[in-house]
Amino acid sequence: QLQLQESGPGLVKPSETLSLTCTVSGDSISSSSHYWGWIRQPPGKGLDWIGNIYYDGSTHYNPSLKSRVTISVDTSKNHFSLKLTAVTAADTAVYYCARRRPGSSCRDSWGQGMLVTVSS
Amino acid sequence: QSALTQPASVSGSPGQSITISCTGTSSDVGGYNYVSWYQQHPGKAPKLMIYDVSNRPSGVSDRFSGSKSGNTASLTISGLQAEDEAEYYCNSYTSGTTWVFGGGTKLTVL
């Protein structure tokens, strides 16, 4: 059974870098032709697509975050990561990782989500 | 990219049907059949209910259906049940090889 689990610091200081990891079990990132992505949700607000990475390493990012975001994959650990630089309070959100089927809008597996608070 | 437009709230009585709209442009909803719908209960992760406009994942009730006309996609829930009360989000592929969500619709079952 496929499971995704976010992990990382729950508190980040303003201007620093937010780093999260999504560990995948029940599927192999390197052999699975899926997209692996990040979505966030500020408290009390809607969902915001951050970006995704394909198993071959190609990436796509939300234009509004593109200058600050990097998504990478570590196939040896079967996980993918998110880095968001120069964070502000506006980056406080629940961060979700998810898997999407290629050539489809089928984003069928999600992590439980992780709250990251930006505060000094 | 601008968020897709959804009504802030809809409501219905048990057994009734409701429809939630999701309006975009020809660069997203209207240009591709890559629209999905997610249900989110408070404190929980979103759950996929419809993908590629009208396809239901395995395990999702057939009371949920999706459609699209022009730049507007719709989610219809028939035979409303108390457990359907949740927030619903649409999501679409865009011409910039990115994805955009709607602002969300709160469904209240009266």
PDB file of C-alpha atoms in Angstrom:
ATOM      1  CA  GLN A   1       0.000   0.000   0.000  1.00  0.00           C
ATOM      2  CA  LEU A   2       1.429   3.362  -1.044  1.00  0.00           C
ATOM      3  CA  GLN A   3       2.211   5.790   1.764  1.00  0.00           C
ATOM      4  CA  LEU A   4       3.770   9.242   1.723  1.00  0.00           C
ATOM      5  CA  GLN A   5       5.108  10.892   4.873  1.00  0.00           C
ATOM      6  CA  GLU A   6       6.347  14.464   5.243  1.00  0.00           C
ATOM      7  CA  SER A   7       9.105  15.275   7.703  1.00  0.00           C
ATOM      8  CA  GLY A   8      11.281  18.219   8.673  1.00  0.00           C
ATOM      9  CA  PRO A   9      11.434  21.164  11.075  1.00  0.00           C
ATOM     10  CA  GLY A  10       8.076  22.532  12.155  1.00  0.00           C
ATOM     11  CA  LEU A  11       9.507  25.956  12.928  1.00  0.00           C
ATOM     12  CA  VAL A  12      11.666  28.065  10.624  1.00  0.00           C
ATOM     13  CA  LYS A  13      12.986  31.578  11.214  1.00  0.00           C
ATOM     14  CA  PRO A  14      12.203  34.400   8.775  1.00  0.00           C
ATOM     15  CA  SER A  15      14.732  34.739   5.909  1.00  0.00           C
ATOM     16  CA  GLU A  16      15.952  31.161   6.429  1.00  0.00           C
ATOM     17  CA  THR A  17      15.352  28.073   4.267  1.00  0.00           C
ATOM     18  CA  LEU A  18      12.443  25.686   4.749  1.00  0.00           C
ATOM     19  CA  SER A  19      13.441  22.084   4.052  1.00  0.00           C
ATOM     20  CA  LEU A  20      11.005  19.166   3.964  1.00  0.00           C
ATOM     21  CA  THR A  21      11.301  15.543   2.895  1.00  0.00           C
ATOM     22  CA  CYS A  22       8.596  13.199   1.655  1.00  0.00           C
ATOM     23  CA  THR A  23       9.413   9.538   2.230  1.00  0.00           C
ATOM     24  CA  VAL A  24       7.636   7.110  -0.084  1.00  0.00           C
ATOM     25  CA  SER A  25       6.816   3.535   0.866  1.00  0.00           C
ATOM     26  CA  GLY A  26       5.002   0.994  -1.242  1.00  0.00           C
ATOM     27  CA  ASP A  27       6.363   2.361  -4.522  1.00  0.00           C
ATOM     28  CA  SER A  28       9.777   3.065  -6.011  1.00  0.00           C
ATOM     29  CA  ILE A  29      10.386   6.633  -7.135  1.00  0.00           C
ATOM     30  CA  SER A  30      13.137   5.572  -9.538  1.00  0.00           C
ATOM     31  CA  SER A  31      11.100   2.934 -11.342  1.00  0.00           C
ATOM     32  CA  SER A  32       7.660   4.447 -11.039  1.00  0.00           C
ATOM     33  CA  SER A  33       6.807   6.802 -13.893  1.00  0.00           C
ATOM     34  CA  HIS A  34       4.857   9.221 -11.718  1.00  0.00           C
ATOM     35  CA  TYR A  35       5.128  12.872 -10.788  1.00  0.00           C
ATOM     36  CA  TRP A  36       5.958  13.657  -7.169  1.00  0.00           C
ATOM     37  CA  GLY A  37       4.880  17.040  -5.907  1.00  0.00           C
ATOM     38  CA  TRP A  38       4.270  19.518  -3.121  1.00  0.00           C
ATOM     39  CA  ILE A  39       1.106  21.454  -2.287  1.00  0.00           C
ATOM     40  CA  ARG A  40       0.633  23.820   0.649  1.00  0.00           C
ATOM     41  CA  GLN A  41      -2.294  25.283   2.566  1.00  0.00           C
ATOM     42  CA  PRO A  42      -1.960  28.388   4.762  1.00  0.00           C
ATOM     43  CA  PRO A  43      -4.072  28.202   7.925  1.00  0.00           C
ATOM     44  CA  GLY A  44      -7.737  28.748   7.097  1.00  0.00           C
ATOM     45  CA  LYS A  45      -7.020  29.178   3.378  1.00  0.00           C
ATOM     46  CA  GLY A  46      -7.085  27.164   0.176  1.00  0.00           C
ATOM     47  CA  LEU A  47      -4.649  24.832  -1.552  1.00  0.00           C
ATOM     48  CA  ASP A  48      -1.643  26.204  -3.424  1.00  0.00           C
ATOM     49  CA  TRP A  49       0.366  24.107  -5.896  1.00  0.00           C
ATOM     50  CA  ILE A  50       4.128  24.477  -5.311  1.00  0.00           C
ATOM     51  CA  GLY A  51       5.658  22.202  -7.937  1.00  0.00           C
ATOM     52  CA  ASN A  52       6.572  18.682  -8.925  1.00  0.00           C
ATOM     53  CA  ILE A  53       9.400  16.470 -10.098  1.00  0.00           C
ATOM     54  CA  TYR A  54       9.272  13.592 -12.524  1.00  0.00           C
ATOM     55  CA  TYR A  55      11.127  10.358 -11.835  1.00  0.00           C
ATOM     56  CA  ASP A  56      13.712  11.456 -14.433  1.00  0.00           C
ATOM     57  CA  GLY A  57      14.471  14.595 -12.399  1.00  0.00           C
ATOM     58  CA  SER A  58      12.669  17.164 -14.543  1.00  0.00           C
ATOM     59  CA  THR A  59      10.823  19.814 -12.542  1.00  0.00           C
ATOM     60  CA  HIS A  60       8.003  22.342 -12.851  1.00  0.00           C
ATOM     61  CA  TYR A  61       7.283  25.106 -10.339  1.00  0.00           C
ATOM     62  CA  ASN A  62       4.564  27.608  -9.492  1.00  0.00           C
ATOM     63  CA  PRO A  63       5.670  30.835 -11.206  1.00  0.00           C
ATOM     64  CA  SER A  64       4.988  32.822  -8.036  1.00  0.00           C
ATOM     65  CA  LEU A  65       7.480  30.692  -6.069  1.00  0.00           C
ATOM     66  CA  LYS A  66       9.893  29.676  -8.822  1.00  0.00           C
ATOM     67  CA  SER A  67      12.759  31.932  -7.725  1.00  0.00           C
ATOM     68  CA  ARG A  68      12.754  30.425  -4.217  1.00  0.00           C
ATOM     69  CA  VAL A  69      11.823  26.761  -4.741  1.00  0.00           C
ATOM     70  CA  THR A  70      13.855  23.652  -5.446  1.00  0.00           C
ATOM     71  CA  ILE A  71      12.414  20.131  -5.565  1.00  0.00           C
ATOM     72  CA  SER A  72      14.839  17.230  -5.762  1.00  0.00           C
ATOM     73  CA  VAL A  73      14.722  13.462  -5.552  1.00  0.00           C
ATOM     74  CA  ASP A  74      16.990  10.956  -3.796  1.00  0.00           C
ATOM     75  CA  THR A  75      16.280   7.576  -5.342  1.00  0.00           C
ATOM     76  CA  SER A  76      18.657   5.761  -2.967  1.00  0.00           C
ATOM     77  CA  LYS A  77      16.472   6.823  -0.037  1.00  0.00           C
ATOM     78  CA  ASN A  78      13.234   6.686  -2.016  1.00  0.00           C
ATOM     79  CA  HIS A  79      12.319  10.213  -1.007  1.00  0.00           C
ATOM     80  CA  PHE A  80      11.944  13.635  -2.565  1.00  0.00           C
ATOM     81  CA  SER A  81      12.549  17.015  -0.991  1.00  0.00           C
ATOM     82  CA  LEU A  82      11.390  20.613  -0.983  1.00  0.00           C
ATOM     83  CA  LYS A  83      13.554  23.631  -0.290  1.00  0.00           C
ATOM     84  CA  LEU A  84      12.030  27.102  -0.039  1.00  0.00           C
ATOM     85  CA  THR A  85      14.449  29.952   0.561  1.00  0.00           C
ATOM     86  CA  ALA A  86      14.020  33.379   2.156  1.00  0.00           C
ATOM     87  CA  VAL A  87      10.822  32.433   3.948  1.00  0.00           C
ATOM     88  CA  THR A  88       8.418  34.924   5.516  1.00  0.00           C
ATOM     89  CA  ALA A  89       5.325  34.562   7.674  1.00  0.00           C
ATOM     90  CA  ALA A  90       3.327  34.177   4.454  1.00  0.00           C
ATOM     91  CA  ASP A  91       4.998  30.793   3.953  1.00  0.00           C
ATOM     92  CA  THR A  92       3.429  29.440   7.144  1.00  0.00           C
ATOM     93  CA  ALA A  93       1.259  26.551   5.983  1.00  0.00           C
ATOM     94  CA  VAL A  94       0.513  22.858   6.074  1.00  0.00           C
ATOM     95  CA  TYR A  95       2.746  21.300   3.445  1.00  0.00           C
ATOM     96  CA  TYR A  96       1.521  18.162   1.642  1.00  0.00           C
ATOM     97  CA  CYS A  97       3.410  15.827  -0.662  1.00  0.00           C
ATOM     98  CA  ALA A  98       1.502  13.879  -3.294  1.00  0.00           C
ATOM     99  CA  ARG A  99       1.874  11.527  -6.248  1.00  0.00           C
ATOM    100  CA  ARG A 100       0.313  12.193  -9.645  1.00  0.00           C
ATOM    101  CA  ARG A 101      -0.162   9.841 -12.564  1.00  0.00           C
ATOM    102  CA  PRO A 102       1.520  11.134 -15.774  1.00  0.00           C
ATOM    103  CA  GLY A 103      -0.762  12.358 -18.525  1.00  0.00           C
ATOM    104  CA  SER A 104      -3.554  12.773 -16.005  1.00  0.00           C
ATOM    105  CA  SER A 105      -4.863  14.988 -13.221  1.00  0.00           C
ATOM    106  CA  CYS A 106      -5.088  11.904 -11.016  1.00  0.00           C
ATOM    107  CA  ARG A 107      -3.288  12.976  -7.824  1.00  0.00           C
ATOM    108  CA  ASP A 108      -4.439   9.972  -5.846  1.00  0.00           C
ATOM    109  CA  SER A 109      -2.000   9.633  -2.972  1.00  0.00           C
ATOM    110  CA  TRP A 110      -1.243  12.321  -0.409  1.00  0.00           C
ATOM    111  CA  GLY A 111       0.787  12.564   2.748  1.00  0.00           C
ATOM    112  CA  GLN A 112      -0.966  13.526   5.954  1.00  0.00           C
ATOM    113  CA  GLY A 113       0.518  17.026   5.811  1.00  0.00           C
ATOM    114  CA  MET A 114       2.957  18.891   8.038  1.00  0.00           C
ATOM    115  CA  LEU A 115       2.513  22.313   9.577  1.00  0.00           C
ATOM    116  CA  VAL A 116       5.503  24.583   9.130  1.00  0.00           C
ATOM    117  CA  THR A 117       5.455  27.865  11.019  1.00  0.00           C
ATOM    118  CA  VAL A 118       7.706  30.765  10.067  1.00  0.00           C
ATOM    119  CA  SER A 119       8.464  32.798  13.173  1.00  0.00           C
ATOM    120  CA  SER A 120      11.416  34.197  15.067  1.00  0.00           C
TER     121      SER A 120
ATOM    122  CA  GLN B   1      -1.552  32.356 -12.721  1.00  0.00           C
ATOM    123  CA  SER B   2      -4.871  33.204 -11.060  1.00  0.00           C
ATOM    124  CA  ALA B   3      -6.824  30.827  -8.880  1.00  0.00           C
ATOM    125  CA  LEU B   4      -9.849  29.180 -10.431  1.00  0.00           C
ATOM    126  CA  THR B   5     -13.179  30.667  -9.315  1.00  0.00           C
ATOM    127  CA  GLN B   6     -15.455  28.620  -7.082  1.00  0.00           C
ATOM    128  CA  PRO B   7     -18.468  29.725  -5.024  1.00  0.00           C
ATOM    129  CA  ALA B   8     -17.474  30.243  -1.409  1.00  0.00           C
ATOM    130  CA  SER B   9     -20.299  28.077  -0.132  1.00  0.00           C
ATOM    131  CA  VAL B  10     -23.166  25.846  -1.199  1.00  0.00           C
ATOM    132  CA  SER B  11     -25.733  23.974   0.845  1.00  0.00           C
ATOM    133  CA  GLY B  12     -28.342  21.284   0.446  1.00  0.00           C
ATOM    134  CA  SER B  13     -30.561  18.962   2.417  1.00  0.00           C
ATOM    135  CA  PRO B  14     -29.955  15.234   2.775  1.00  0.00           C
ATOM    136  CA  GLY B  15     -31.034  13.390  -0.354  1.00  0.00           C
ATOM    137  CA  GLN B  16     -30.839  16.457  -2.562  1.00  0.00           C
ATOM    138  CA  SER B  17     -28.311  17.149  -5.333  1.00  0.00           C
ATOM    139  CA  ILE B  18     -25.892  20.062  -5.478  1.00  0.00           C
ATOM    140  CA  THR B  19     -23.445  21.320  -8.074  1.00  0.00           C
ATOM    141  CA  ILE B  20     -20.203  23.199  -7.470  1.00  0.00           C
ATOM    142  CA  SER B  21     -18.771  25.204 -10.339  1.00  0.00           C
ATOM    143  CA  CYS B  22     -15.139  25.929 -11.123  1.00  0.00           C
ATOM    144  CA  THR B  23     -14.480  28.664 -13.662  1.00  0.00           C
ATOM    145  CA  GLY B  24     -11.167  29.274 -15.349  1.00  0.00           C
ATOM    146  CA  THR B  25      -9.988  30.334 -18.779  1.00  0.00           C
ATOM    147  CA  SER B  26      -9.103  28.806 -22.116  1.00  0.00           C
ATOM    148  CA  SER B  27      -5.537  28.509 -20.781  1.00  0.00           C
ATOM    149  CA  ASP B  28      -6.535  26.092 -18.051  1.00  0.00           C
ATOM    150  CA  VAL B  29      -9.996  24.534 -17.554  1.00  0.00           C
ATOM    151  CA  GLY B  30     -11.139  25.244 -21.092  1.00  0.00           C
ATOM    152  CA  GLY B  31      -7.964  24.107 -22.772  1.00  0.00           C
ATOM    153  CA  TYR B  32      -7.396  20.695 -21.229  1.00  0.00           C
ATOM    154  CA  ASN B  33      -9.340  17.739 -19.878  1.00  0.00           C
ATOM    155  CA  TYR B  34      -7.115  17.703 -16.813  1.00  0.00           C
ATOM    156  CA  VAL B  35      -9.516  18.884 -14.126  1.00  0.00           C
ATOM    157  CA  SER B  36      -9.740  17.153 -10.774  1.00  0.00           C
ATOM    158  CA  TRP B  37     -11.804  17.617  -7.628  1.00  0.00           C
ATOM    159  CA  TYR B  38     -10.752  17.092  -4.020  1.00  0.00           C
ATOM    160  CA  GLN B  39     -12.752  16.723  -0.828  1.00  0.00           C
ATOM    161  CA  GLN B  40     -11.182  17.939   2.406  1.00  0.00           C
ATOM    162  CA  HIS B  41     -12.535  17.436   5.898  1.00  0.00           C
ATOM    163  CA  PRO B  42     -11.168  19.666   8.687  1.00  0.00           C
ATOM    164  CA  GLY B  43      -7.658  18.707   9.731  1.00  0.00           C
ATOM    165  CA  LYS B  44      -7.370  16.052   7.026  1.00  0.00           C
ATOM    166  CA  ALA B  45      -5.476  15.745   3.761  1.00  0.00           C
ATOM    167  CA  PRO B  46      -7.414  16.312   0.525  1.00  0.00           C
ATOM    168  CA  LYS B  47      -9.004  13.227  -1.023  1.00  0.00           C
ATOM    169  CA  LEU B  48      -9.312  12.795  -4.793  1.00  0.00           C
ATOM    170  CA  MET B  49     -12.959  12.497  -5.863  1.00  0.00           C
ATOM    171  CA  ILE B  50     -12.859  13.118  -9.637  1.00  0.00           C
ATOM    172  CA  TYR B  51      -9.979  13.276 -12.122  1.00  0.00           C
ATOM    173  CA  ASP B  52      -9.683  14.110 -15.821  1.00  0.00           C
ATOM    174  CA  VAL B  53     -13.027  15.954 -15.680  1.00  0.00           C
ATOM    175  CA  SER B  54     -15.308  13.000 -15.114  1.00  0.00           C
ATOM    176  CA  ASN B  55     -13.410   9.921 -13.935  1.00  0.00           C
ATOM    177  CA  ARG B  56     -13.985   8.483 -10.471  1.00  0.00           C
ATOM    178  CA  PRO B  57     -11.149   6.738  -8.617  1.00  0.00           C
ATOM    179  CA  SER B  58     -11.796   3.311  -7.263  1.00  0.00           C
ATOM    180  CA  GLY B  59     -13.672   3.495  -3.979  1.00  0.00           C
ATOM    181  CA  VAL B  60     -15.350   6.870  -4.559  1.00  0.00           C
ATOM    182  CA  SER B  61     -19.143   6.756  -4.460  1.00  0.00           C
ATOM    183  CA  ASP B  62     -20.966   7.049  -7.784  1.00  0.00           C
ATOM    184  CA  ARG B  63     -22.984   9.842  -6.176  1.00  0.00           C
ATOM    185  CA  PHE B  64     -20.058  12.051  -7.216  1.00  0.00           C
ATOM    186  CA  SER B  65     -19.793  13.066 -10.871  1.00  0.00           C
ATOM    187  CA  GLY B  66     -17.888  15.646 -12.876  1.00  0.00           C
ATOM    188  CA  SER B  67     -18.370  17.481 -16.140  1.00  0.00           C
ATOM    189  CA  LYS B  68     -17.048  20.424 -18.120  1.00  0.00           C
ATOM    190  CA  SER B  69     -18.479  22.988 -20.520  1.00  0.00           C
ATOM    191  CA  GLY B  70     -16.205  25.600 -22.019  1.00  0.00           C
ATOM    192  CA  ASN B  71     -14.123  27.223 -19.298  1.00  0.00           C
ATOM    193  CA  THR B  72     -16.276  25.893 -16.431  1.00  0.00           C
ATOM    194  CA  ALA B  73     -16.007  22.520 -14.747  1.00  0.00           C
ATOM    195  CA  SER B  74     -18.631  21.204 -12.362  1.00  0.00           C
ATOM    196  CA  LEU B  75     -18.851  18.693  -9.541  1.00  0.00           C
ATOM    197  CA  THR B  76     -22.272  17.241  -8.815  1.00  0.00           C
ATOM    198  CA  ILE B  77     -23.109  15.337  -5.658  1.00  0.00           C
ATOM    199  CA  SER B  78     -26.391  13.492  -5.701  1.00  0.00           C
ATOM    200  CA  GLY B  79     -28.241  11.986  -2.747  1.00  0.00           C
ATOM    201  CA  LEU B  80     -26.476  14.295  -0.291  1.00  0.00           C
ATOM    202  CA  GLN B  81     -25.352  12.689   2.945  1.00  0.00           C
ATOM    203  CA  ALA B  82     -24.151  14.251   6.171  1.00  0.00           C
ATOM    204  CA  GLU B  83     -20.645  12.863   5.554  1.00  0.00           C
ATOM    205  CA  ASP B  84     -20.396  14.909   2.334  1.00  0.00           C
ATOM    206  CA  GLU B  85     -20.121  18.104   4.392  1.00  0.00           C
ATOM    207  CA  ALA B  86     -16.583  19.300   3.671  1.00  0.00           C
ATOM    208  CA  GLU B  87     -14.525  21.756   1.645  1.00  0.00           C
ATOM    209  CA  TYR B  88     -14.195  20.988  -2.084  1.00  0.00           C
ATOM    210  CA  TYR B  89     -11.394  22.164  -4.365  1.00  0.00           C
ATOM    211  CA  CYS B  90     -11.020  21.975  -8.120  1.00  0.00           C
ATOM    212  CA  ASN B  91      -7.597  21.762  -9.781  1.00  0.00           C
ATOM    213  CA  SER B  92      -6.596  22.237 -13.401  1.00  0.00           C
ATOM    214  CA  TYR B  93      -3.544  21.915 -15.597  1.00  0.00           C
ATOM    215  CA  THR B  94      -2.476  25.168 -17.258  1.00  0.00           C
ATOM    216  CA  SER B  95      -0.716  26.142 -20.455  1.00  0.00           C
ATOM    217  CA  GLY B  96       2.369  26.988 -18.446  1.00  0.00           C
ATOM    218  CA  THR B  97       2.855  23.310 -17.583  1.00  0.00           C
ATOM    219  CA  THR B  98       1.755  24.160 -14.074  1.00  0.00           C
ATOM    220  CA  TRP B  99      -1.318  23.468 -11.984  1.00  0.00           C
ATOM    221  CA  VAL B 100      -3.783  25.834 -10.339  1.00  0.00           C
ATOM    222  CA  PHE B 101      -6.387  25.243  -7.623  1.00  0.00           C
ATOM    223  CA  GLY B 102      -9.746  26.868  -7.066  1.00  0.00           C
ATOM    224  CA  GLY B 103     -10.343  28.879  -3.917  1.00  0.00           C
ATOM    225  CA  GLY B 104     -12.490  26.160  -2.375  1.00  0.00           C
ATOM    226  CA  THR B 105     -16.207  25.703  -1.694  1.00  0.00           C
ATOM    227  CA  LYS B 106     -17.639  24.864   1.698  1.00  0.00           C
ATOM    228  CA  LEU B 107     -20.507  22.399   1.392  1.00  0.00           C
ATOM    229  CA  THR B 108     -23.027  22.448   4.221  1.00  0.00           C
ATOM    230  CA  VAL B 109     -25.548  19.636   4.561  1.00  0.00           C
ATOM    231  CA  LEU B 110     -28.556  21.166   6.253  1.00  0.00           C
TER     232      LEU B 110
END
